[in-house]
PDB file of C-alpha atoms in Angstrom:
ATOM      1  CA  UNK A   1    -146.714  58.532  47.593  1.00  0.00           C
ATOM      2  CA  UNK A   2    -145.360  58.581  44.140  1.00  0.00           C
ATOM      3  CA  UNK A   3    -147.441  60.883  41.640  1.00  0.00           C
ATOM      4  CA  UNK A   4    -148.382  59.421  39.007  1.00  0.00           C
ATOM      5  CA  UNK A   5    -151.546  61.282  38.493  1.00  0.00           C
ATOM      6  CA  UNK A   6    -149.628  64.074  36.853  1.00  0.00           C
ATOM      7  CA  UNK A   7    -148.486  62.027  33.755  1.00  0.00           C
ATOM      8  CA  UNK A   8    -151.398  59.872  33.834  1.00  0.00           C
ATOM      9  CA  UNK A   9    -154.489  60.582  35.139  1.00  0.00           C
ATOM     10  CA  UNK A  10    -155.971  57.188  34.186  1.00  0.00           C
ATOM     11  CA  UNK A  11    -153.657  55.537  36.662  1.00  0.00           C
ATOM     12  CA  UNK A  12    -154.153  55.635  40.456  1.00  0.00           C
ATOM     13  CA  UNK A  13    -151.459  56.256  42.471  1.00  0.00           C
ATOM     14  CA  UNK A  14    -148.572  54.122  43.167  1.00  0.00           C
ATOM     15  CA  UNK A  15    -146.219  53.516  46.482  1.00  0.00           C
ATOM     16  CA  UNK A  16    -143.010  52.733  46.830  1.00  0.00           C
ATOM     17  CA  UNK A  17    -141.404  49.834  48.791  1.00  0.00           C
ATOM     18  CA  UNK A  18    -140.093  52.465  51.539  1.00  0.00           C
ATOM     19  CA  UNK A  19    -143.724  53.879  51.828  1.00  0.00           C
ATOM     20  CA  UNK A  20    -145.465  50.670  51.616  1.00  0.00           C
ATOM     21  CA  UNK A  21    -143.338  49.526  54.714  1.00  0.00           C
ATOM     22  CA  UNK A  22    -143.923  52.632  56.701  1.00  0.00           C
ATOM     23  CA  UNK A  23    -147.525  52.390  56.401  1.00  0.00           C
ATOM     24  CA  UNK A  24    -147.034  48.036  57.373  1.00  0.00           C
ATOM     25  CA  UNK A  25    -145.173  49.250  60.588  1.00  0.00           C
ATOM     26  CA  UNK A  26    -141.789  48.156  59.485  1.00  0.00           C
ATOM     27  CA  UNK A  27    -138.775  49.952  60.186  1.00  0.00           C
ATOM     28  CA  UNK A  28    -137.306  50.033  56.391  1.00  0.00           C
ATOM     29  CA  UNK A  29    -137.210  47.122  53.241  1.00  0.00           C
ATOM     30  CA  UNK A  30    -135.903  44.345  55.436  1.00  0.00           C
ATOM     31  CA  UNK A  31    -135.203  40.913  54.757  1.00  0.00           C
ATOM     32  CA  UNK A  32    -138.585  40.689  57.577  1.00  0.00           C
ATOM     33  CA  UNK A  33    -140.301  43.327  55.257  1.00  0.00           C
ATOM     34  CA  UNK A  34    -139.839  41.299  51.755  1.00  0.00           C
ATOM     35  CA  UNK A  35    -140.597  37.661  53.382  1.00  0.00           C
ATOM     36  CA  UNK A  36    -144.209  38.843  54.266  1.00  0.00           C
ATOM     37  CA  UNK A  37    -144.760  40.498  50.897  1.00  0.00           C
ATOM     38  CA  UNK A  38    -143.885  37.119  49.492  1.00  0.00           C
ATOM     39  CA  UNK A  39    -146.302  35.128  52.012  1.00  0.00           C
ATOM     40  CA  UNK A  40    -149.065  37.511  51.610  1.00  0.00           C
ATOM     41  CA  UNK A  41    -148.488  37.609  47.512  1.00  0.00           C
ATOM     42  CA  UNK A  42    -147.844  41.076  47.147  1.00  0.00           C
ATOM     43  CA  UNK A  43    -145.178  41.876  44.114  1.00  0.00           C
ATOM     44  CA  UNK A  44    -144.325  44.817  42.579  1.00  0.00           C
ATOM     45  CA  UNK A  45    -145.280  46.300  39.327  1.00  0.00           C
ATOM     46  CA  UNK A  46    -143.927  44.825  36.844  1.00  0.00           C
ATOM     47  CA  UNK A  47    -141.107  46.055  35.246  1.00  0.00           C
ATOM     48  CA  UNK A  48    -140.696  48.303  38.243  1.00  0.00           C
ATOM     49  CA  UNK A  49    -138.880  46.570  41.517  1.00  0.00           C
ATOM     50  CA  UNK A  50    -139.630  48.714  44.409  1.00  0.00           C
ATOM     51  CA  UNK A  51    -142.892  50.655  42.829  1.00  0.00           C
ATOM     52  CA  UNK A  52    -146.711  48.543  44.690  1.00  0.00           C
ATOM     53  CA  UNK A  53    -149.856  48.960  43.095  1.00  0.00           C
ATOM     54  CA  UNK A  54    -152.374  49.662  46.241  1.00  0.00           C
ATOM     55  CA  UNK A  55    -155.079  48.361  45.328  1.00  0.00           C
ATOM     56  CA  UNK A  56    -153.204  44.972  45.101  1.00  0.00           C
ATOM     57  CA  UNK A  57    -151.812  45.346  48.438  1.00  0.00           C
ATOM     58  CA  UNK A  58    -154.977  46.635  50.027  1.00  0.00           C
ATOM     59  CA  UNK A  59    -156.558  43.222  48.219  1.00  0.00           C
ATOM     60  CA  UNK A  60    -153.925  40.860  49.077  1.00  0.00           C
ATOM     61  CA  UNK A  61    -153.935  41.968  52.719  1.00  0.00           C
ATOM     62  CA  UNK A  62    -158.405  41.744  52.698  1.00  0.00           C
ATOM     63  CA  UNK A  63    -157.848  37.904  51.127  1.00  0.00           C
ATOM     64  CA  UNK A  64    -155.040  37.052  54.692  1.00  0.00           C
ATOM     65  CA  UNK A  65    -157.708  39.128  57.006  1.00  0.00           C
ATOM     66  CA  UNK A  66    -160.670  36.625  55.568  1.00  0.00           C
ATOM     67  CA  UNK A  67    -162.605  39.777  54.456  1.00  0.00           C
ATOM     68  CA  UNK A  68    -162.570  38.619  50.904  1.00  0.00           C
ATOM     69  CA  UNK A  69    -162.351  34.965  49.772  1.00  0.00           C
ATOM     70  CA  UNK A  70    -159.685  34.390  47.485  1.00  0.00           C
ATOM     71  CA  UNK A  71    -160.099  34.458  43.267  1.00  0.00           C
ATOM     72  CA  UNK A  72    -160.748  31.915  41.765  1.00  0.00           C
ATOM     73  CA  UNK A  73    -157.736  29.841  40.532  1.00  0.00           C
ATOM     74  CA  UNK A  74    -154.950  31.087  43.033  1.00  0.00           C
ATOM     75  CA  UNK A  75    -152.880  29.274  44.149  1.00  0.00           C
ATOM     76  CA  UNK A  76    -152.730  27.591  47.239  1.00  0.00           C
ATOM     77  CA  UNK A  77    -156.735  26.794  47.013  1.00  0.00           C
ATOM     78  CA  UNK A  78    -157.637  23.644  46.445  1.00  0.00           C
ATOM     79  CA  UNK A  79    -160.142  22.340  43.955  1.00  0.00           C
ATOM     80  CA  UNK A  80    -163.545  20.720  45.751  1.00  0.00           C
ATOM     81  CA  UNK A  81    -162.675  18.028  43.426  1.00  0.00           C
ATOM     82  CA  UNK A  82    -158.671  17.967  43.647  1.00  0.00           C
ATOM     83  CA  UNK A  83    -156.750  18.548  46.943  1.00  0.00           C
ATOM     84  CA  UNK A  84    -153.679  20.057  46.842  1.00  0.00           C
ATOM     85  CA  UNK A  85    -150.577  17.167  46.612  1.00  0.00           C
ATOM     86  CA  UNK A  86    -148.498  16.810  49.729  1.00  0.00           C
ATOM     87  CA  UNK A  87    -145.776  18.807  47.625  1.00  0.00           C
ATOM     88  CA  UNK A  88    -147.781  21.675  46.589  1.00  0.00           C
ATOM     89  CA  UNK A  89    -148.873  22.025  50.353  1.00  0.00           C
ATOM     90  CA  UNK A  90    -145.556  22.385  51.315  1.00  0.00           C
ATOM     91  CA  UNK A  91    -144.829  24.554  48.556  1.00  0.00           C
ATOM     92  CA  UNK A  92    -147.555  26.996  49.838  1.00  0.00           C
ATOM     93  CA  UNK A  93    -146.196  26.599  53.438  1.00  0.00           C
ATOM     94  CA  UNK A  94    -142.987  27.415  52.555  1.00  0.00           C
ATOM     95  CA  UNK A  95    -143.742  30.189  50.487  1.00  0.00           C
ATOM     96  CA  UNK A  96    -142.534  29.093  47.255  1.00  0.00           C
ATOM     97  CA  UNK A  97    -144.497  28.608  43.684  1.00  0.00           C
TER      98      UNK A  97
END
C-alpha cells in the first residue's frame, strides 16, 4: 500500500491501481480490470489516476454484494415515484452516465 500516513496522519491509507487489482484477483490493470471498476463505480482519487481510496472500494463492492443498500440519489436507482426512462436503463446497463 501507498503510505500516506507519514505525511498525513489524518488520511487513511491509499492503494494503487496495481495493488487494488492484486487484491481483486486480476493479473495486472487490464482493459478486464478497468471495465469492472467502471460497472461497480469505483474511480480514483481525484486528481490522482491510478491512486483508490479503500474505503470507497470496500463500499462500492458491499452496495454490488447487497450488504449495503445503495445512497440515496445514485444513480441507477429509481425514484418510488419516477422509474428510470428506457434510455437511462440502458445507460446503466451499458455502463455509461
Amino acid at each position: 500500500m501507498l503510505d500516506t500516513l507519514s505525511f498525513n496522519p489524518g488520511m487513511p491509507p491509499l492503494m494503487t491501481g496495481a495493488e487494488l487489482a492484486e487484491m481483486m484477483r486480476y493479473s495486472g490493470v487490464t482493459s478486464a480490470f478497468r471495465h469492472s471498476l467502471k460497472m461497480l463505480g469505483i474511480t480514483p482519487v481525484p486528481g490522482r489516476n491510478d491512486i483508490y481510496d479503500p474505503l470507497l472500494v470496500r463500499h462500492r463492492l458491499n452496495v454490488a454484494q447487497g450488504m449495503v443498500p445503495p445512497a440515496s440519489g445514485a444513480s441507477g436507482v429509481a425514484n418510488a415515484d419516477k422509474p428510470l426512462s428506457k434510455t437511462q436503463q440502458r445507460r446503466n446497463r451499458n455502463g455509461k452516465k
